[in-house]
Amino acid sequence: MPARQYQTEVVRAIAESYESGHTSPLVVAATGVGKNFIACKTITDIFDGPTMFLAHRSELIHQFCNACDRWVGQRPGVEMGDWRTWESPFNKPPIVASTIQTQLAGHGGEGRMHKFDRIRNLIIDEAHHATSPSYRRVIEFYRSRYRGLRVLG
């Protein structure tokens, strides 16, 4: 499916934002305009290195995984509840989708974040949640592992 003109313009604006030194651009768009498509185009056209998609509901994780399957050509690893990815040093998908709850659960309060210390890009769905203490903790964890972390909301 070809990109709509406004989607292409949004992806270009994201690239320009990163090029000008911003590390956390925010995309605001109505339901149905293709935010998952924009996220997928950002992954393929702008990001390099491992990317995590972070959401607060499993439905959002599944929608993103289906979008990646369709527009990126690969299914992300899923780290959510009983679903685990990156268990083997030989199977580390370049895109991981996870819930905020899973990132914070277990391991003495460190959650599962420690498994993903190679993350270079973080996409936050429903970014208005990103100011909450739980999201801030996850963002700061990944930023402490990689100072050049790119965050997209």
mmCIF file of the C-alpha atoms, coordinates in Angstrom:
data_MODEL
# 
_entry.id   MODEL 
# 
loop_
_atom_site.group_PDB 
_atom_site.id 
_atom_site.type_symbol 
_atom_site.label_atom_id 
_atom_site.label_alt_id 
_atom_site.label_comp_id 
_atom_site.label_asym_id 
_atom_site.label_entity_id 
_atom_site.label_seq_id 
_atom_site.pdbx_PDB_ins_code 
_atom_site.Cartn_x 
_atom_site.Cartn_y 
_atom_site.Cartn_z 
_atom_site.occupancy 
_atom_site.B_iso_or_equiv 
_atom_site.pdbx_formal_charge 
_atom_site.auth_seq_id 
_atom_site.auth_comp_id 
_atom_site.auth_asym_id 
_atom_site.auth_atom_id 
_atom_site.pdbx_PDB_model_num 
ATOM 1   C CA . MET A 1 1   ? 0.000  0.000   0.000  1.00 0.00 ? 1   MET A CA 1 
ATOM 2   C CA . PRO A 1 2   ? 1.522  3.322   -0.986 1.00 0.00 ? 2   PRO A CA 1 
ATOM 3   C CA . ALA A 1 3   ? 1.777  6.060   1.592  1.00 0.00 ? 3   ALA A CA 1 
ATOM 4   C CA . ARG A 1 4   ? -0.712 8.873   1.554  1.00 0.00 ? 4   ARG A CA 1 
ATOM 5   C CA . GLN A 1 5   ? 0.815  12.296  0.994  1.00 0.00 ? 5   GLN A CA 1 
ATOM 6   C CA . TYR A 1 6   ? 0.251  13.435  4.584  1.00 0.00 ? 6   TYR A CA 1 
ATOM 7   C CA . GLN A 1 7   ? 1.887  10.217  5.891  1.00 0.00 ? 7   GLN A CA 1 
ATOM 8   C CA . THR A 1 8   ? 4.945  10.884  3.734  1.00 0.00 ? 8   THR A CA 1 
ATOM 9   C CA . GLU A 1 9   ? 5.046  14.458  5.042  1.00 0.00 ? 9   GLU A CA 1 
ATOM 10  C CA . VAL A 1 10  ? 4.840  13.246  8.661  1.00 0.00 ? 10  VAL A CA 1 
ATOM 11  C CA . VAL A 1 11  ? 7.705  10.774  8.161  1.00 0.00 ? 11  VAL A CA 1 
ATOM 12  C CA . ARG A 1 12  ? 9.764  13.530  6.507  1.00 0.00 ? 12  ARG A CA 1 
ATOM 13  C CA . ALA A 1 13  ? 9.027  15.856  9.455  1.00 0.00 ? 13  ALA A CA 1 
ATOM 14  C CA . ILE A 1 14  ? 10.120 13.133  11.898 1.00 0.00 ? 14  ILE A CA 1 
ATOM 15  C CA . ALA A 1 15  ? 13.407 12.721  9.991  1.00 0.00 ? 15  ALA A CA 1 
ATOM 16  C CA . GLU A 1 16  ? 13.978 16.482  9.960  1.00 0.00 ? 16  GLU A CA 1 
ATOM 17  C CA . SER A 1 17  ? 13.282 16.660  13.684 1.00 0.00 ? 17  SER A CA 1 
ATOM 18  C CA . TYR A 1 18  ? 15.940 14.032  14.420 1.00 0.00 ? 18  TYR A CA 1 
ATOM 19  C CA . GLU A 1 19  ? 18.383 15.645  11.971 1.00 0.00 ? 19  GLU A CA 1 
ATOM 20  C CA . SER A 1 20  ? 18.006 18.992  13.754 1.00 0.00 ? 20  SER A CA 1 
ATOM 21  C CA . GLY A 1 21  ? 18.988 17.402  17.065 1.00 0.00 ? 21  GLY A CA 1 
ATOM 22  C CA . HIS A 1 22  ? 15.624 16.655  18.641 1.00 0.00 ? 22  HIS A CA 1 
ATOM 23  C CA . THR A 1 23  ? 15.458 13.197  20.216 1.00 0.00 ? 23  THR A CA 1 
ATOM 24  C CA . SER A 1 24  ? 11.738 12.875  21.016 1.00 0.00 ? 24  SER A CA 1 
ATOM 25  C CA . PRO A 1 25  ? 9.336  14.144  18.341 1.00 0.00 ? 25  PRO A CA 1 
ATOM 26  C CA . LEU A 1 26  ? 5.619  13.702  18.903 1.00 0.00 ? 26  LEU A CA 1 
ATOM 27  C CA . VAL A 1 27  ? 3.090  12.803  16.204 1.00 0.00 ? 27  VAL A CA 1 
ATOM 28  C CA . VAL A 1 28  ? -0.488 13.832  16.887 1.00 0.00 ? 28  VAL A CA 1 
ATOM 29  C CA . ALA A 1 29  ? -3.076 12.309  14.562 1.00 0.00 ? 29  ALA A CA 1 
ATOM 30  C CA . ALA A 1 30  ? -6.695 11.230  14.697 1.00 0.00 ? 30  ALA A CA 1 
ATOM 31  C CA . THR A 1 31  ? -7.866 7.631   14.826 1.00 0.00 ? 31  THR A CA 1 
ATOM 32  C CA . GLY A 1 32  ? -7.654 5.950   11.431 1.00 0.00 ? 32  GLY A CA 1 
ATOM 33  C CA . VAL A 1 33  ? -5.065 8.159   9.750  1.00 0.00 ? 33  VAL A CA 1 
ATOM 34  C CA . GLY A 1 34  ? -2.369 5.489   9.858  1.00 0.00 ? 34  GLY A CA 1 
ATOM 35  C CA . LYS A 1 35  ? -0.167 6.065   12.891 1.00 0.00 ? 35  LYS A CA 1 
ATOM 36  C CA . ASN A 1 36  ? 1.014  2.446   12.774 1.00 0.00 ? 36  ASN A CA 1 
ATOM 37  C CA . PHE A 1 37  ? 1.891  2.915   9.105  1.00 0.00 ? 37  PHE A CA 1 
ATOM 38  C CA . ILE A 1 38  ? 3.851  6.054   10.037 1.00 0.00 ? 38  ILE A CA 1 
ATOM 39  C CA . ALA A 1 39  ? 5.631  4.119   12.808 1.00 0.00 ? 39  ALA A CA 1 
ATOM 40  C CA . CYS A 1 40  ? 6.521  1.337   10.360 1.00 0.00 ? 40  CYS A CA 1 
ATOM 41  C CA . LYS A 1 41  ? 7.833  3.823   7.761  1.00 0.00 ? 41  LYS A CA 1 
ATOM 42  C CA . THR A 1 42  ? 9.891  5.480   10.491 1.00 0.00 ? 42  THR A CA 1 
ATOM 43  C CA . ILE A 1 43  ? 11.406 2.110   11.362 1.00 0.00 ? 43  ILE A CA 1 
ATOM 44  C CA . THR A 1 44  ? 12.269 1.268   7.753  1.00 0.00 ? 44  THR A CA 1 
ATOM 45  C CA . ASP A 1 45  ? 13.255 4.734   6.521  1.00 0.00 ? 45  ASP A CA 1 
ATOM 46  C CA . ILE A 1 46  ? 14.811 6.493   9.529  1.00 0.00 ? 46  ILE A CA 1 
ATOM 47  C CA . PHE A 1 47  ? 15.708 4.225   12.419 1.00 0.00 ? 47  PHE A CA 1 
ATOM 48  C CA . ASP A 1 48  ? 18.766 2.052   12.570 1.00 0.00 ? 48  ASP A CA 1 
ATOM 49  C CA . GLY A 1 49  ? 19.307 -0.508  15.278 1.00 0.00 ? 49  GLY A CA 1 
ATOM 50  C CA . PRO A 1 50  ? 16.891 -2.372  17.551 1.00 0.00 ? 50  PRO A CA 1 
ATOM 51  C CA . THR A 1 51  ? 13.505 -0.741  18.068 1.00 0.00 ? 51  THR A CA 1 
ATOM 52  C CA . MET A 1 52  ? 10.928 -1.238  20.817 1.00 0.00 ? 52  MET A CA 1 
ATOM 53  C CA . PHE A 1 53  ? 7.247  -0.399  20.424 1.00 0.00 ? 53  PHE A CA 1 
ATOM 54  C CA . LEU A 1 54  ? 5.721  0.288   23.830 1.00 0.00 ? 54  LEU A CA 1 
ATOM 55  C CA . ALA A 1 55  ? 1.994  0.394   24.603 1.00 0.00 ? 55  ALA A CA 1 
ATOM 56  C CA . HIS A 1 56  ? -0.284 -0.018  27.596 1.00 0.00 ? 56  HIS A CA 1 
ATOM 57  C CA . ARG A 1 57  ? -2.759 -2.502  26.064 1.00 0.00 ? 57  ARG A CA 1 
ATOM 58  C CA . SER A 1 58  ? -2.325 -5.840  24.324 1.00 0.00 ? 58  SER A CA 1 
ATOM 59  C CA . GLU A 1 59  ? -4.692 -4.780  21.516 1.00 0.00 ? 59  GLU A CA 1 
ATOM 60  C CA . LEU A 1 60  ? -2.283 -2.010  20.560 1.00 0.00 ? 60  LEU A CA 1 
ATOM 61  C CA . ILE A 1 61  ? 0.612  -4.484  20.547 1.00 0.00 ? 61  ILE A CA 1 
ATOM 62  C CA . HIS A 1 62  ? -1.274 -6.836  18.217 1.00 0.00 ? 62  HIS A CA 1 
ATOM 63  C CA . GLN A 1 63  ? -2.276 -3.986  15.883 1.00 0.00 ? 63  GLN A CA 1 
ATOM 64  C CA . PHE A 1 64  ? 1.336  -2.864  15.637 1.00 0.00 ? 64  PHE A CA 1 
ATOM 65  C CA . CYS A 1 65  ? 2.579  -6.410  15.010 1.00 0.00 ? 65  CYS A CA 1 
ATOM 66  C CA . ASN A 1 66  ? 0.063  -6.836  12.187 1.00 0.00 ? 66  ASN A CA 1 
ATOM 67  C CA . ALA A 1 67  ? 1.149  -3.493  10.718 1.00 0.00 ? 67  ALA A CA 1 
ATOM 68  C CA . CYS A 1 68  ? 4.816  -4.520  10.823 1.00 0.00 ? 68  CYS A CA 1 
ATOM 69  C CA . ASP A 1 69  ? 3.977  -7.837  9.220  1.00 0.00 ? 69  ASP A CA 1 
ATOM 70  C CA . ARG A 1 70  ? 2.269  -5.974  6.397  1.00 0.00 ? 70  ARG A CA 1 
ATOM 71  C CA . TRP A 1 71  ? 4.465  -2.903  5.895  1.00 0.00 ? 71  TRP A CA 1 
ATOM 72  C CA . VAL A 1 72  ? 7.903  -3.835  7.227  1.00 0.00 ? 72  VAL A CA 1 
ATOM 73  C CA . GLY A 1 73  ? 7.806  -7.441  6.088  1.00 0.00 ? 73  GLY A CA 1 
ATOM 74  C CA . GLN A 1 74  ? 8.644  -8.956  9.450  1.00 0.00 ? 74  GLN A CA 1 
ATOM 75  C CA . ARG A 1 75  ? 6.770  -9.727  12.612 1.00 0.00 ? 75  ARG A CA 1 
ATOM 76  C CA . PRO A 1 76  ? 8.181  -8.111  15.761 1.00 0.00 ? 76  PRO A CA 1 
ATOM 77  C CA . GLY A 1 77  ? 9.170  -10.173 18.740 1.00 0.00 ? 77  GLY A CA 1 
ATOM 78  C CA . VAL A 1 78  ? 6.561  -9.819  21.471 1.00 0.00 ? 78  VAL A CA 1 
ATOM 79  C CA . GLU A 1 79  ? 7.461  -9.390  25.143 1.00 0.00 ? 79  GLU A CA 1 
ATOM 80  C CA . MET A 1 80  ? 4.154  -9.370  26.956 1.00 0.00 ? 80  MET A CA 1 
ATOM 81  C CA . GLY A 1 81  ? 2.880  -11.493 29.810 1.00 0.00 ? 81  GLY A CA 1 
ATOM 82  C CA . ASP A 1 82  ? 3.869  -15.086 29.064 1.00 0.00 ? 82  ASP A CA 1 
ATOM 83  C CA . TRP A 1 83  ? 5.215  -14.188 25.607 1.00 0.00 ? 83  TRP A CA 1 
ATOM 84  C CA . ARG A 1 84  ? 8.963  -13.831 25.591 1.00 0.00 ? 84  ARG A CA 1 
ATOM 85  C CA . THR A 1 85  ? 11.461 -12.757 22.982 1.00 0.00 ? 85  THR A CA 1 
ATOM 86  C CA . TRP A 1 86  ? 15.244 -12.356 23.039 1.00 0.00 ? 86  TRP A CA 1 
ATOM 87  C CA . GLU A 1 87  ? 15.544 -15.507 25.181 1.00 0.00 ? 87  GLU A CA 1 
ATOM 88  C CA . SER A 1 88  ? 18.372 -16.767 22.988 1.00 0.00 ? 88  SER A CA 1 
ATOM 89  C CA . PRO A 1 89  ? 21.482 -14.813 21.996 1.00 0.00 ? 89  PRO A CA 1 
ATOM 90  C CA . PHE A 1 90  ? 20.841 -16.077 18.460 1.00 0.00 ? 90  PHE A CA 1 
ATOM 91  C CA . ASN A 1 91  ? 17.237 -14.920 18.162 1.00 0.00 ? 91  ASN A CA 1 
ATOM 92  C CA . LYS A 1 92  ? 17.064 -11.191 18.746 1.00 0.00 ? 92  LYS A CA 1 
ATOM 93  C CA . PRO A 1 93  ? 14.481 -9.654  16.416 1.00 0.00 ? 93  PRO A CA 1 
ATOM 94  C CA . PRO A 1 94  ? 15.275 -6.064  15.410 1.00 0.00 ? 94  PRO A CA 1 
ATOM 95  C CA . ILE A 1 95  ? 11.768 -4.943  16.418 1.00 0.00 ? 95  ILE A CA 1 
ATOM 96  C CA . VAL A 1 96  ? 10.165 -5.786  19.760 1.00 0.00 ? 96  VAL A CA 1 
ATOM 97  C CA . ALA A 1 97  ? 6.647  -4.926  20.908 1.00 0.00 ? 97  ALA A CA 1 
ATOM 98  C CA . SER A 1 98  ? 6.006  -4.823  24.636 1.00 0.00 ? 98  SER A CA 1 
ATOM 99  C CA . THR A 1 99  ? 3.581  -3.478  27.186 1.00 0.00 ? 99  THR A CA 1 
ATOM 100 C CA . ILE A 1 100 ? 4.627  -1.019  29.835 1.00 0.00 ? 100 ILE A CA 1 
ATOM 101 C CA . GLN A 1 101 ? 3.373  -3.468  32.476 1.00 0.00 ? 101 GLN A CA 1 
ATOM 102 C CA . THR A 1 102 ? 5.665  -6.218  31.173 1.00 0.00 ? 102 THR A CA 1 
ATOM 103 C CA . GLN A 1 103 ? 8.660  -3.919  31.009 1.00 0.00 ? 103 GLN A CA 1 
ATOM 104 C CA . LEU A 1 104 ? 8.260  -3.124  34.708 1.00 0.00 ? 104 LEU A CA 1 
ATOM 105 C CA . ALA A 1 105 ? 7.147  -6.503  36.104 1.00 0.00 ? 105 ALA A CA 1 
ATOM 106 C CA . GLY A 1 106 ? 9.425  -8.846  38.036 1.00 0.00 ? 106 GLY A CA 1 
ATOM 107 C CA . HIS A 1 107 ? 13.177 -9.108  38.592 1.00 0.00 ? 107 HIS A CA 1 
ATOM 108 C CA . GLY A 1 108 ? 13.202 -7.150  41.814 1.00 0.00 ? 108 GLY A CA 1 
ATOM 109 C CA . GLY A 1 109 ? 11.588 -4.110  40.254 1.00 0.00 ? 109 GLY A CA 1 
ATOM 110 C CA . GLU A 1 110 ? 13.858 -4.040  37.209 1.00 0.00 ? 110 GLU A CA 1 
ATOM 111 C CA . GLY A 1 111 ? 11.247 -5.827  35.139 1.00 0.00 ? 111 GLY A CA 1 
ATOM 112 C CA . ARG A 1 112 ? 12.244 -7.206  31.796 1.00 0.00 ? 112 ARG A CA 1 
ATOM 113 C CA . MET A 1 113 ? 13.998 -4.060  30.649 1.00 0.00 ? 113 MET A CA 1 
ATOM 114 C CA . HIS A 1 114 ? 17.406 -5.583  31.340 1.00 0.00 ? 114 HIS A CA 1 
ATOM 115 C CA . LYS A 1 115 ? 16.850 -8.014  28.448 1.00 0.00 ? 115 LYS A CA 1 
ATOM 116 C CA . PHE A 1 116 ? 16.728 -5.179  25.944 1.00 0.00 ? 116 PHE A CA 1 
ATOM 117 C CA . ASP A 1 117 ? 19.757 -3.055  26.710 1.00 0.00 ? 117 ASP A CA 1 
ATOM 118 C CA . ARG A 1 118 ? 20.548 -2.847  22.979 1.00 0.00 ? 118 ARG A CA 1 
ATOM 119 C CA . ILE A 1 119 ? 17.409 -0.825  22.176 1.00 0.00 ? 119 ILE A CA 1 
ATOM 120 C CA . ARG A 1 120 ? 18.274 2.286   20.132 1.00 0.00 ? 120 ARG A CA 1 
ATOM 121 C CA . ASN A 1 121 ? 14.755 3.469   19.230 1.00 0.00 ? 121 ASN A CA 1 
ATOM 122 C CA . LEU A 1 122 ? 11.602 3.603   21.330 1.00 0.00 ? 122 LEU A CA 1 
ATOM 123 C CA . ILE A 1 123 ? 8.121  4.159   19.875 1.00 0.00 ? 123 ILE A CA 1 
ATOM 124 C CA . ILE A 1 124 ? 5.464  4.994   22.457 1.00 0.00 ? 124 ILE A CA 1 
ATOM 125 C CA . ASP A 1 125 ? 1.862  4.480   21.442 1.00 0.00 ? 125 ASP A CA 1 
ATOM 126 C CA . GLU A 1 126 ? -0.678 6.668   23.212 1.00 0.00 ? 126 GLU A CA 1 
ATOM 127 C CA . ALA A 1 127 ? 2.176  9.005   24.115 1.00 0.00 ? 127 ALA A CA 1 
ATOM 128 C CA . HIS A 1 128 ? 0.098  11.068  26.508 1.00 0.00 ? 128 HIS A CA 1 
ATOM 129 C CA . HIS A 1 129 ? 0.941  8.309   29.004 1.00 0.00 ? 129 HIS A CA 1 
ATOM 130 C CA . ALA A 1 130 ? 4.678  8.966   28.617 1.00 0.00 ? 130 ALA A CA 1 
ATOM 131 C CA . THR A 1 131 ? 4.769  11.524  31.425 1.00 0.00 ? 131 THR A CA 1 
ATOM 132 C CA . SER A 1 132 ? 3.606  8.999   34.024 1.00 0.00 ? 132 SER A CA 1 
ATOM 133 C CA . PRO A 1 133 ? 6.218  7.655   36.470 1.00 0.00 ? 133 PRO A CA 1 
ATOM 134 C CA . SER A 1 134 ? 6.107  4.154   34.945 1.00 0.00 ? 134 SER A CA 1 
ATOM 135 C CA . TYR A 1 135 ? 6.793  5.348   31.412 1.00 0.00 ? 135 TYR A CA 1 
ATOM 136 C CA . ARG A 1 136 ? 9.450  7.809   32.619 1.00 0.00 ? 136 ARG A CA 1 
ATOM 137 C CA . ARG A 1 137 ? 11.196 4.942   34.403 1.00 0.00 ? 137 ARG A CA 1 
ATOM 138 C CA . VAL A 1 138 ? 11.297 2.841   31.223 1.00 0.00 ? 138 VAL A CA 1 
ATOM 139 C CA . ILE A 1 139 ? 12.411 5.752   29.038 1.00 0.00 ? 139 ILE A CA 1 
ATOM 140 C CA . GLU A 1 140 ? 15.174 6.684   31.473 1.00 0.00 ? 140 GLU A CA 1 
ATOM 141 C CA . PHE A 1 141 ? 16.305 3.054   31.710 1.00 0.00 ? 141 PHE A CA 1 
ATOM 142 C CA . TYR A 1 142 ? 16.803 2.827   27.945 1.00 0.00 ? 142 TYR A CA 1 
ATOM 143 C CA . ARG A 1 143 ? 18.303 6.299   27.778 1.00 0.00 ? 143 ARG A CA 1 
ATOM 144 C CA . SER A 1 144 ? 20.821 5.278   30.471 1.00 0.00 ? 144 SER A CA 1 
ATOM 145 C CA . ARG A 1 145 ? 21.854 2.318   28.285 1.00 0.00 ? 145 ARG A CA 1 
ATOM 146 C CA . TYR A 1 146 ? 22.110 4.368   25.090 1.00 0.00 ? 146 TYR A CA 1 
ATOM 147 C CA . ARG A 1 147 ? 22.436 8.146   25.304 1.00 0.00 ? 147 ARG A CA 1 
ATOM 148 C CA . GLY A 1 148 ? 21.441 8.536   21.639 1.00 0.00 ? 148 GLY A CA 1 
ATOM 149 C CA . LEU A 1 149 ? 18.062 6.880   22.192 1.00 0.00 ? 149 LEU A CA 1 
ATOM 150 C CA . ARG A 1 150 ? 15.444 8.101   19.755 1.00 0.00 ? 150 ARG A CA 1 
ATOM 151 C CA . VAL A 1 151 ? 11.943 8.294   21.175 1.00 0.00 ? 151 VAL A CA 1 
ATOM 152 C CA . LEU A 1 152 ? 8.889  8.719   18.967 1.00 0.00 ? 152 LEU A CA 1 
ATOM 153 C CA . GLY A 1 153 ? 5.489  9.425   20.451 1.00 0.00 ? 153 GLY A CA 1 
# 
